[in-house]
Amino acid sequence: MALGLPFFAGAALAQAQNWQTGLPPAATPVMERIAQFHNELLLIVTAVFLLVAVLLMTVIVRFNHRRNPEPSTTQHNAALEAAWIIIPVAILVLIALPSYGLLTYEAESPQPDVTIQATGHQGHWTYAYSHEDGLQFDSSALSEAAAKERGEPRLLGADNPLVVPVNKTVEVMTTGADVIYSWAVPAFGVKLDALPGRLNHTWFKATKTGTYYGPCAELCGAGQAFLPIEVKVVSARDYVLWLAAAKEKYAGDGPQRVAANF
Ligand SMILES: [Cu+2]
């Protein structure tokens, strides 16, 4: 019954548009920081490119054979050589510091409000809500006809999307049942490998309600293109309603299979 709730008809967010060149709009603090870091990096890279391009043009114009028939025989310039070692090292350190800061921020989740386990299978993801009486269900790609009918994008819409509350810290644990998968939602700034025999961990805190999509981001077999990730971010009230209905709907999909996966 919850599947008929109005939020399931919400407009799709964070789905790539034709000719899109930028990053998807950020829906979490992590993605906001990733976008900001990306933009800062772009400034540095552009400045370096312009400097190298200007130097190259100068050499081509001023020191070509016609304009400079007698080349200089200079072999060493200690100051210049020190400069072209020290300046690039300084630039790399300038990039590395915020990069490690961001990696640490991504890795260390605040106290989670909801913990979800995503297990990759050949053909579907299994989502388990750890603290919700063993609530667990499978999430597979919609057929082309079903996607059209539900207004979902082809190969990104899932039959049973993951549902999470807005503005809450969601901890995601990933693992693979057989091969390596990767659970990725670009608008959340999340891409985490799901490896058999291992639990990986990340987090996100979606700040806008809506529908978010991602692909399995690791080549996992013939069904690689048919393993979408769809996340509905809903209000706290809708989440409670959905939880109650989902426990009923997926009862019997039970936790016994979680045990079987480990
Ligand atoms: Cu895959």
CSV table of N, CA and C and ligand atoms in Angstrom, one decimal, residues 180-182 216-221 223-224 227, ligand 1:
chain,number,residue,atom,x,y,z
A,180,ILE,N,32.4,-8.8,-7.2
A,180,ILE,CA,32.5,-7.4,-6.7
A,180,ILE,C,31.5,-6.5,-7.4
A,181,TYR,N,30.8,-5.7,-6.6
A,181,TYR,CA,29.9,-4.8,-7.1
A,181,TYR,C,30.3,-3.4,-6.6
A,182,SER,N,29.6,-2.3,-7.0
A,182,SER,CA,29.9,-1.0,-6.4
A,182,SER,C,28.6,-0.3,-6.3
A,216,CYS,N,25.2,0.3,-10.8
A,216,CYS,CA,26.3,-0.5,-10.2
A,216,CYS,C,27.5,0.0,-10.9
A,217,ALA,N,28.5,0.4,-10.1
A,217,ALA,CA,29.7,1.0,-10.7
A,217,ALA,C,30.9,0.1,-10.8
A,218,GLU,N,30.6,-1.2,-10.8
A,218,GLU,CA,31.7,-2.2,-11.0
A,218,GLU,C,31.3,-3.2,-11.9
A,219,LEU,N,32.1,-3.6,-12.9
A,219,LEU,CA,31.7,-4.6,-13.9
A,219,LEU,C,31.6,-5.9,-13.1
A,220,CYS,N,30.3,-6.4,-13.1
A,220,CYS,CA,30.0,-7.5,-12.2
A,220,CYS,C,29.4,-8.7,-13.0
A,221,GLY,N,29.5,-8.6,-14.3
A,221,GLY,CA,29.0,-9.8,-15.1
A,221,GLY,C,28.1,-9.3,-16.2
A,223,GLY,N,25.0,-9.0,-16.4
A,223,GLY,CA,23.9,-8.2,-16.0
A,223,GLY,C,24.3,-6.8,-15.5
A,224,GLN,N,25.5,-6.4,-15.8
A,224,GLN,CA,26.1,-5.2,-15.2
A,224,GLN,C,25.2,-4.0,-15.5
A,227,LEU,N,21.5,-3.3,-13.1
A,227,LEU,CA,21.6,-3.4,-11.7
A,227,LEU,C,21.5,-1.9,-11.1
B,1,CU,CU,28.0,-4.2,-11.5
